mmCIF file of C-alpha atoms and ligand atoms in Angstrom:
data_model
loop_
_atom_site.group_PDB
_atom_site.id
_atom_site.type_symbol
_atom_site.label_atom_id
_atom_site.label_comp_id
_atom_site.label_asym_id
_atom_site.label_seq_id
_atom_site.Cartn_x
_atom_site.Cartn_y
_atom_site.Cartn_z
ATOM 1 C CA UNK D 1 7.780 -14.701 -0.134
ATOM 2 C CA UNK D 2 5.261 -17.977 -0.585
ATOM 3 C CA UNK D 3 7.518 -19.689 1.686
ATOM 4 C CA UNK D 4 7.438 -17.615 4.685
ATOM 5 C CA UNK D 5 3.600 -16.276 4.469
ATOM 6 C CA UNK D 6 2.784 -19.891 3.496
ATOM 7 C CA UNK D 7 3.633 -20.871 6.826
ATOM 8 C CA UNK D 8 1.270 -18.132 8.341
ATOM 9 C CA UNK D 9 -1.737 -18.585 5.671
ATOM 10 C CA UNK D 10 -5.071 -19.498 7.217
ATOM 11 C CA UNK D 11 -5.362 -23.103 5.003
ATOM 12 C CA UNK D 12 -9.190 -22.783 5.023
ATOM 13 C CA UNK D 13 -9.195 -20.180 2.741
ATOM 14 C CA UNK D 14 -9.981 -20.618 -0.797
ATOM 15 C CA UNK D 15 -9.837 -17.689 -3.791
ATOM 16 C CA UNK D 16 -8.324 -13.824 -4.047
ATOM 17 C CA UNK D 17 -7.982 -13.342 -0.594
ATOM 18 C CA UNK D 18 -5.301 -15.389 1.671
ATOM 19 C CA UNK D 19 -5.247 -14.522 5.420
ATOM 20 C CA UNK D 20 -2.199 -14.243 7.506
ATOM 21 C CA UNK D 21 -2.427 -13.813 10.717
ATOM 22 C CA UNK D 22 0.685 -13.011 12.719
ATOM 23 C CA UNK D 23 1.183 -13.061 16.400
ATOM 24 C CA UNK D 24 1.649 -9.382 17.044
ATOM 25 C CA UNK D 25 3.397 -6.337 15.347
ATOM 26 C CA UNK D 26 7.022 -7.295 15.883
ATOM 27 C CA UNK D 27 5.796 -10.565 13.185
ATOM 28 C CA UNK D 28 4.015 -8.007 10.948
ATOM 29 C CA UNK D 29 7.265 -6.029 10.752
ATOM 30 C CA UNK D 30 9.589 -9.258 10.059
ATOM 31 C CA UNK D 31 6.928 -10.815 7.375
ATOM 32 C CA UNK D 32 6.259 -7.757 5.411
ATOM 33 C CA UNK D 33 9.911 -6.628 5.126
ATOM 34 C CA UNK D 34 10.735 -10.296 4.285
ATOM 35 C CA UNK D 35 7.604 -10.326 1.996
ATOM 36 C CA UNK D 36 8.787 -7.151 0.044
ATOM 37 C CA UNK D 37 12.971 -7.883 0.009
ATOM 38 C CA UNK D 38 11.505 -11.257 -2.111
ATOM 39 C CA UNK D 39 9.001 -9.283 -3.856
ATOM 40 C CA UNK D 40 11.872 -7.327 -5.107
ATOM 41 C CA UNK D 41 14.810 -9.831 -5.471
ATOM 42 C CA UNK D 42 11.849 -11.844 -7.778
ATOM 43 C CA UNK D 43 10.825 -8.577 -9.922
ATOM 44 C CA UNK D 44 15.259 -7.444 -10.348
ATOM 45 C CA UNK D 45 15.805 -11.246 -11.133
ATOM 46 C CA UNK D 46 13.396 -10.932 -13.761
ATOM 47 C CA UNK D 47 12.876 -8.101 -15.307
ATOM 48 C CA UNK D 48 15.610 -5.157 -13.775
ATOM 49 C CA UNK D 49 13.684 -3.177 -11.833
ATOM 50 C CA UNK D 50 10.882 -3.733 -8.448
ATOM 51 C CA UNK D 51 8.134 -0.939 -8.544
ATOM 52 C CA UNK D 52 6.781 -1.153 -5.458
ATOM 53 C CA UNK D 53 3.288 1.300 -4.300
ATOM 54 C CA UNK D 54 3.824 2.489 -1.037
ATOM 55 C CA UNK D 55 1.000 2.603 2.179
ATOM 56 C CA UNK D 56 0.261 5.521 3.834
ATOM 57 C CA UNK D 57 -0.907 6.020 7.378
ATOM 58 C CA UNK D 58 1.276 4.762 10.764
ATOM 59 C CA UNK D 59 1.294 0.989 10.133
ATOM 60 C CA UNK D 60 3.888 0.666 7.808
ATOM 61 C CA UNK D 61 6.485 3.178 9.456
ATOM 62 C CA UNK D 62 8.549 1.244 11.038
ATOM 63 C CA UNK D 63 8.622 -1.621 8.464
ATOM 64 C CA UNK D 64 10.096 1.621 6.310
ATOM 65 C CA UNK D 65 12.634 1.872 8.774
ATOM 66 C CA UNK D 66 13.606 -1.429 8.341
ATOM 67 C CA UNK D 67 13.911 -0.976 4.942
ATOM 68 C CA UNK D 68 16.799 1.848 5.582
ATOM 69 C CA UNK D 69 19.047 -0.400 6.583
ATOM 70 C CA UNK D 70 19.132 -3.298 4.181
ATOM 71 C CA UNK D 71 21.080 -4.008 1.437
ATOM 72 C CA UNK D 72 19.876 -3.606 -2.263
ATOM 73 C CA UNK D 73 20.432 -2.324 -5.390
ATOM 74 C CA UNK D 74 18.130 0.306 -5.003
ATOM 75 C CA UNK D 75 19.129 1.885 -8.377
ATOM 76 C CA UNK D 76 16.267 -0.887 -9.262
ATOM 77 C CA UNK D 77 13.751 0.349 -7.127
ATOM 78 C CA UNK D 78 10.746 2.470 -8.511
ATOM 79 C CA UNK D 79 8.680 4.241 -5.461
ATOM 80 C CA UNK D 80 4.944 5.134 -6.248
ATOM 81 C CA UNK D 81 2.490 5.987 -3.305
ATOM 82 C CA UNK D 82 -1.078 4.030 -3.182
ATOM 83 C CA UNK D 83 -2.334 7.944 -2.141
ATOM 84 C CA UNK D 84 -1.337 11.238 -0.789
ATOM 85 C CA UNK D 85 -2.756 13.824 1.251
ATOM 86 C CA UNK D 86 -2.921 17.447 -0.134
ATOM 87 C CA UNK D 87 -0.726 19.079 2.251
ATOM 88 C CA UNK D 88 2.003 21.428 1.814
ATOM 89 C CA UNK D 89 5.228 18.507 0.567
ATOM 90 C CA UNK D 90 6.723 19.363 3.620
ATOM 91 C CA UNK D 91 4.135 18.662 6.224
ATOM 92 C CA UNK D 92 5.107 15.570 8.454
ATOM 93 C CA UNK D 93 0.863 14.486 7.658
ATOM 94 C CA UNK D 94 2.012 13.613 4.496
ATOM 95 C CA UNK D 95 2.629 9.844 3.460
ATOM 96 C CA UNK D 96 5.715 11.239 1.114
ATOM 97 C CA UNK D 97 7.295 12.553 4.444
ATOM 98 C CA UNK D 98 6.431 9.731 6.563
ATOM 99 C CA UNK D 99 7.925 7.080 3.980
ATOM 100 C CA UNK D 100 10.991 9.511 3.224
ATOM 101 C CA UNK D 101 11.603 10.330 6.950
ATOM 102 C CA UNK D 102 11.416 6.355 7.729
ATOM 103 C CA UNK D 103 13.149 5.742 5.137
ATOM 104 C CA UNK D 104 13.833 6.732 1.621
ATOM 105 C CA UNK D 105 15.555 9.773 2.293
ATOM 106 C CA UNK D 106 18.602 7.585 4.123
ATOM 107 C CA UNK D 107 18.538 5.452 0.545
ATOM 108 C CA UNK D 108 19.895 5.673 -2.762
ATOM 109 C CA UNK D 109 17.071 5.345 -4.597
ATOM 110 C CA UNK D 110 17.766 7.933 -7.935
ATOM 111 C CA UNK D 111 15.537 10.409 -7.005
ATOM 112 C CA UNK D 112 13.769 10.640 -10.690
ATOM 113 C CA UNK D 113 12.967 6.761 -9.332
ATOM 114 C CA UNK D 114 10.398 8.245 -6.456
ATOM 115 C CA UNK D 115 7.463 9.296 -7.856
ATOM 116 C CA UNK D 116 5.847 11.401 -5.045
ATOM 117 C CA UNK D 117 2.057 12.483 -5.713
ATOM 118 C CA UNK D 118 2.083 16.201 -5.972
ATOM 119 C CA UNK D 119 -0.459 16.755 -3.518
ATOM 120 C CA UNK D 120 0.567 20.542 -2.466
ATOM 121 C CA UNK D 121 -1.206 20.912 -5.774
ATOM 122 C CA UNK D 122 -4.778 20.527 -5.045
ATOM 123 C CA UNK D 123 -6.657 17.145 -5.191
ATOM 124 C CA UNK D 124 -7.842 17.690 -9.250
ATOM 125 C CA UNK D 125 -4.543 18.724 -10.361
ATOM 126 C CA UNK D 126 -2.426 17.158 -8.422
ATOM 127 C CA UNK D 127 -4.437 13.683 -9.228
ATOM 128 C CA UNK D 128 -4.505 15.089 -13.215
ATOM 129 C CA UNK D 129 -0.444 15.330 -12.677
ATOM 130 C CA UNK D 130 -0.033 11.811 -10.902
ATOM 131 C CA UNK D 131 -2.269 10.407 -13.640
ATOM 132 C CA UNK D 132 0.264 11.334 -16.876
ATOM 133 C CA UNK D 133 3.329 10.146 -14.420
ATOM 134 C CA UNK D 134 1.616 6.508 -14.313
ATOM 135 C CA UNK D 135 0.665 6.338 -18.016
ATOM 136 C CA UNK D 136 4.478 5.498 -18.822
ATOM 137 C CA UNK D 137 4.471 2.636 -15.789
ATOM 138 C CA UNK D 138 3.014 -0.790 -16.438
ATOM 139 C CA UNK D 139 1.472 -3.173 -13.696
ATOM 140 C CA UNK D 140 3.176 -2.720 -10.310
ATOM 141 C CA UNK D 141 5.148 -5.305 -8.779
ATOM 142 C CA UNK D 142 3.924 -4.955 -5.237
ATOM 143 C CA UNK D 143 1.552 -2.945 -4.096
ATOM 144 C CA UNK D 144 1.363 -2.319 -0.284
ATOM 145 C CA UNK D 145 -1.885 -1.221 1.595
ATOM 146 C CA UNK D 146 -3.613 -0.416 4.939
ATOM 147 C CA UNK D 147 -7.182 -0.920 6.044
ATOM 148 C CA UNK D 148 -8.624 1.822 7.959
ATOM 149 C CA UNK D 149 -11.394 1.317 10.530
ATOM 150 C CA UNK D 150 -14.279 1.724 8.132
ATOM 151 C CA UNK D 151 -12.750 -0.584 5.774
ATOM 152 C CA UNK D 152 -11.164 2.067 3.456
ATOM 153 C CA UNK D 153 -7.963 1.411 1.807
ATOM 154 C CA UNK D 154 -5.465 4.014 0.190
ATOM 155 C CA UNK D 155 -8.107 6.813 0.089
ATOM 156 C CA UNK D 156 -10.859 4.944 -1.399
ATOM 157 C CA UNK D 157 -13.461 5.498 1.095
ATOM 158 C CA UNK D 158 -17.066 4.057 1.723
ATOM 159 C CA UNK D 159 -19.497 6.271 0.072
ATOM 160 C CA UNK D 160 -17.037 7.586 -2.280
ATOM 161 C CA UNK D 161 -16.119 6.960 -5.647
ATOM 162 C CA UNK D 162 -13.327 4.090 -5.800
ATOM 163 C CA UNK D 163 -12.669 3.503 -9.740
ATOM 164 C CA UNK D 164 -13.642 -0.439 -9.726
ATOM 165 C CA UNK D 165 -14.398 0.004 -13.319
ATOM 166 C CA UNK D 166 -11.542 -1.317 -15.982
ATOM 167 C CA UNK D 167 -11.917 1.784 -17.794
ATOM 168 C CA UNK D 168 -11.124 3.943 -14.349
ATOM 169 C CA UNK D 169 -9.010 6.706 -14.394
ATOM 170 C CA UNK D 170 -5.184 5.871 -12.817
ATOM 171 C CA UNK D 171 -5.720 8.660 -10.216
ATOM 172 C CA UNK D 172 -8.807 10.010 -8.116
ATOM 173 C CA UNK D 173 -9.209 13.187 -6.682
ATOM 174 C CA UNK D 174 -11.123 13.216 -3.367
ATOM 175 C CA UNK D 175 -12.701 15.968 -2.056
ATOM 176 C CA UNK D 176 -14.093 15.245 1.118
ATOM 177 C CA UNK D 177 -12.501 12.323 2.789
ATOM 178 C CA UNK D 178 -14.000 11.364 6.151
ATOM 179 C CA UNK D 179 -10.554 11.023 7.294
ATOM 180 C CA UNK D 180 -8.357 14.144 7.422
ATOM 181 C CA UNK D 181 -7.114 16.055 5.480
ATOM 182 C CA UNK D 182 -10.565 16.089 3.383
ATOM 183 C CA UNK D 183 -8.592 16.873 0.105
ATOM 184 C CA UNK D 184 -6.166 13.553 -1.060
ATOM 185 C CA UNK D 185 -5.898 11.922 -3.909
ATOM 186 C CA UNK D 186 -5.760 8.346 -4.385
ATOM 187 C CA UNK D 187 -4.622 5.575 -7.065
ATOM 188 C CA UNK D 188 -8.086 4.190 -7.745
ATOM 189 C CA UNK D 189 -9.008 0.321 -7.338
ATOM 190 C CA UNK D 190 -8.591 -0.032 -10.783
ATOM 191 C CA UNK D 191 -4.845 1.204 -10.809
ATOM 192 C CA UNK D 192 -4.180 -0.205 -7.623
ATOM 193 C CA UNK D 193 -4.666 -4.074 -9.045
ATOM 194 C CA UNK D 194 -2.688 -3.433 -11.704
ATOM 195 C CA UNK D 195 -0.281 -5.146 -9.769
ATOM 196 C CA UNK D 196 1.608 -8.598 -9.724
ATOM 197 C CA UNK D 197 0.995 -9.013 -5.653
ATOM 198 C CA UNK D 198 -0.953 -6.880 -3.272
ATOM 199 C CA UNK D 199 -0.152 -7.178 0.718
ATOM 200 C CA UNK D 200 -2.595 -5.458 3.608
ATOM 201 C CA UNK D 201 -0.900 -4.327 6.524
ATOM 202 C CA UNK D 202 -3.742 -4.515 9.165
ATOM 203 C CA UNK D 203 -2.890 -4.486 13.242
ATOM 204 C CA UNK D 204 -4.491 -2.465 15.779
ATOM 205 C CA UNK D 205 -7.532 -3.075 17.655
ATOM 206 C CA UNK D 206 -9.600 -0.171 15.671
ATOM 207 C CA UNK D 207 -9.833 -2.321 12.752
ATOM 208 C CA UNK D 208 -11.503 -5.571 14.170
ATOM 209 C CA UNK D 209 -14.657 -3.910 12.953
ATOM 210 C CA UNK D 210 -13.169 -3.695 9.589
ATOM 211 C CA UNK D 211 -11.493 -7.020 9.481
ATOM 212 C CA UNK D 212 -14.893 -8.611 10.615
ATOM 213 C CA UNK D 213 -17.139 -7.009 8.184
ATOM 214 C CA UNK D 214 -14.191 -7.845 5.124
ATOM 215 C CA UNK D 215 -14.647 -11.550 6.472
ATOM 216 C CA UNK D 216 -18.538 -11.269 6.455
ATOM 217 C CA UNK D 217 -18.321 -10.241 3.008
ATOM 218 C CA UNK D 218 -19.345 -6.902 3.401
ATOM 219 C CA UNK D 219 -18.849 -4.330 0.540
ATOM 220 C CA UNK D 220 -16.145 -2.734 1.987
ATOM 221 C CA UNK D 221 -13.818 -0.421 -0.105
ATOM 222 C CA UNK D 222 -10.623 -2.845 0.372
ATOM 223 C CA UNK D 223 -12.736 -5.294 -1.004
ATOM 224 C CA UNK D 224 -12.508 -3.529 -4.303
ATOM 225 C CA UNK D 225 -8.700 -4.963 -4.669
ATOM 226 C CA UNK D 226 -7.377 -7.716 -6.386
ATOM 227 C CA UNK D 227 -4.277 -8.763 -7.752
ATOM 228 C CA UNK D 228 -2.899 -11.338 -10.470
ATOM 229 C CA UNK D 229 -1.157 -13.434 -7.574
ATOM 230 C CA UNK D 230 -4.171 -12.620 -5.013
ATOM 231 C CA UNK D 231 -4.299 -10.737 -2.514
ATOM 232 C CA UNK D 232 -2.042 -11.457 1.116
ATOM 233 C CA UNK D 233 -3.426 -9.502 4.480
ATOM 234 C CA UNK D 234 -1.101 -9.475 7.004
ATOM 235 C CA UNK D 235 -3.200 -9.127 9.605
ATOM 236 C CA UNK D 236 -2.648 -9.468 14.076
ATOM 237 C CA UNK D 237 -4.165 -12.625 14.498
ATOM 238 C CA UNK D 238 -6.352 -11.167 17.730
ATOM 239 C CA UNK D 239 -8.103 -9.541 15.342
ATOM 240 C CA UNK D 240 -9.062 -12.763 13.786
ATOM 241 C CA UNK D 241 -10.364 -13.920 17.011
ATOM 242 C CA UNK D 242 -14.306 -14.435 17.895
ATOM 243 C CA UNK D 243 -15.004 -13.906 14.419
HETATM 244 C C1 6PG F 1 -3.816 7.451 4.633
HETATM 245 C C2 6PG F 1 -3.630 6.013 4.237
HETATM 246 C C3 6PG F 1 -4.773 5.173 4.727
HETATM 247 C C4 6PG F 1 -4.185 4.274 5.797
HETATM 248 C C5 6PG F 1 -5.249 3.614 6.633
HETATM 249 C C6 6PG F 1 -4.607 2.860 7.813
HETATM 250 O O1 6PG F 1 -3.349 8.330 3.919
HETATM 251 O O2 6PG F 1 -4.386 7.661 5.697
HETATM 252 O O3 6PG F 1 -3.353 5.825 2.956
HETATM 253 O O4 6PG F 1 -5.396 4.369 3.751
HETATM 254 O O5 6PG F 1 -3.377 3.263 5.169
HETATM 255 O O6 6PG F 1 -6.113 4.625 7.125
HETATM 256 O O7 6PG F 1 -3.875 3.815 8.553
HETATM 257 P P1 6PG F 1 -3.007 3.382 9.849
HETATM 258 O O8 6PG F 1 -1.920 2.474 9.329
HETATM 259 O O9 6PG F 1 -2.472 4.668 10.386
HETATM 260 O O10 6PG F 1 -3.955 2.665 10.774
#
């Protein structure tokens, strides 16, 4: 994975967060599915199994397709989802349906392997559920994320609460997210660096706002996440531009 985002990294940058900028989505699709397929190779190598947290939202769709048709042993694969929205479980709005409609419902992944956030639940219970299902799982292995165009990430949201603290619950229900549906819950920033590597998935011309203020420093919410290995943001590198 260092290899090929090495060769991408902005070298100016110093500390948690390591820039890559990629020409334009077809190289965001090709990094991040060569990013994860290491990610995982790495994690089965060493220790059996790759549990890998999931991004909701459009971006990562079609690098989910290209997930369906490569080759692993995907009885080593542990699914989680970085948050869910509270929607009936079959409701294409979902980020359970999106990944398993891209993608994990073509796979072999044992099914007791994909742990899907209950949202048809109800934010508080469904995020009470969620919460006892990570307290058997350790730190994740990769943890994938979007940005959204007021610098949220998963559904931690500026104004809301995004569990920075160590002492954070795993899970966080949210009751009025600015982004529809208002009822999701979301691993909180906490839970979410519990994780060997972290990777932002960031194209799209709506978040240059976002990507400019994270760059300014700005106390955005995906500034909230860290990771052991630091954090890589694979981001369209016209995004980058005039900043
Ligand atoms: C959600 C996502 C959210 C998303 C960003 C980016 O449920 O909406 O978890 O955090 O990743 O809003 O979304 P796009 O990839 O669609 O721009």
């Amino acid at each position: 994975m260092r290899e090929k985002i090495s060769q991408l990294i902005d070298s100016s940058q110093s500390g948690q967060y390591r820039w890559c900028p990629v020409a334009d989505l077809p190289e965001l699709h090709e990094v991040a599915l060569t990013a994860i397929l290491a990610s995982a190779a790495t994690a089965i190598q060493k220790r059996g199994q790759f549990h890998l947290v999931l991004a909701g939202g459009d971006t990562p769709r079609a690098i989910y397709k290209r997930l369906r048709t490569t080759q692993n042993d995907w009885s080593a694969w542990h699914i989680y989802f970085s948050d869910e929205r509270c929607l009936p479980p079959t409701d294409p709005r979902r980020n359970s349906v999106m990944a398993g409609e891209a993608w994990l419902d073509y796979v072999e992944i044992p099914p007791d392997q994909l742990y899907i956030i209950p949202g048809e639940l109800g934010a508080d219970l469904a995020a009470w559920e969620y919460a006892q299902t990570l307290n058997t799982i350790g730190v994740f292995d990769l943890t994938l994320l979007g940005l959204g165009e007021d610098g949220h990430t998963a559904s931690l949201f500026p104004g809301h609460e995004w569990g920075i603290e160590l002492d954070s619950p795993d899970t966080l229900a949210v009751l009025d997210a600015p982004k529809p549906p208002p009822q999701r819950v979301s691993l909180s920033a906490a839970r979410l660096n519990r994780s060997r590597q972290v990777m932002f998935l960031v194209s799209g011309e709506s978040k240059r706002d976002a990507v400019a203020r994270w760059r300014a420093g700005e106390n955005i919410p995906a500034r909230a996440i860290a990771a052991e290995d630091g954090v890589d943001i694979l981001v369209e590198s016209a995004l980058l531009k005039n900043l």
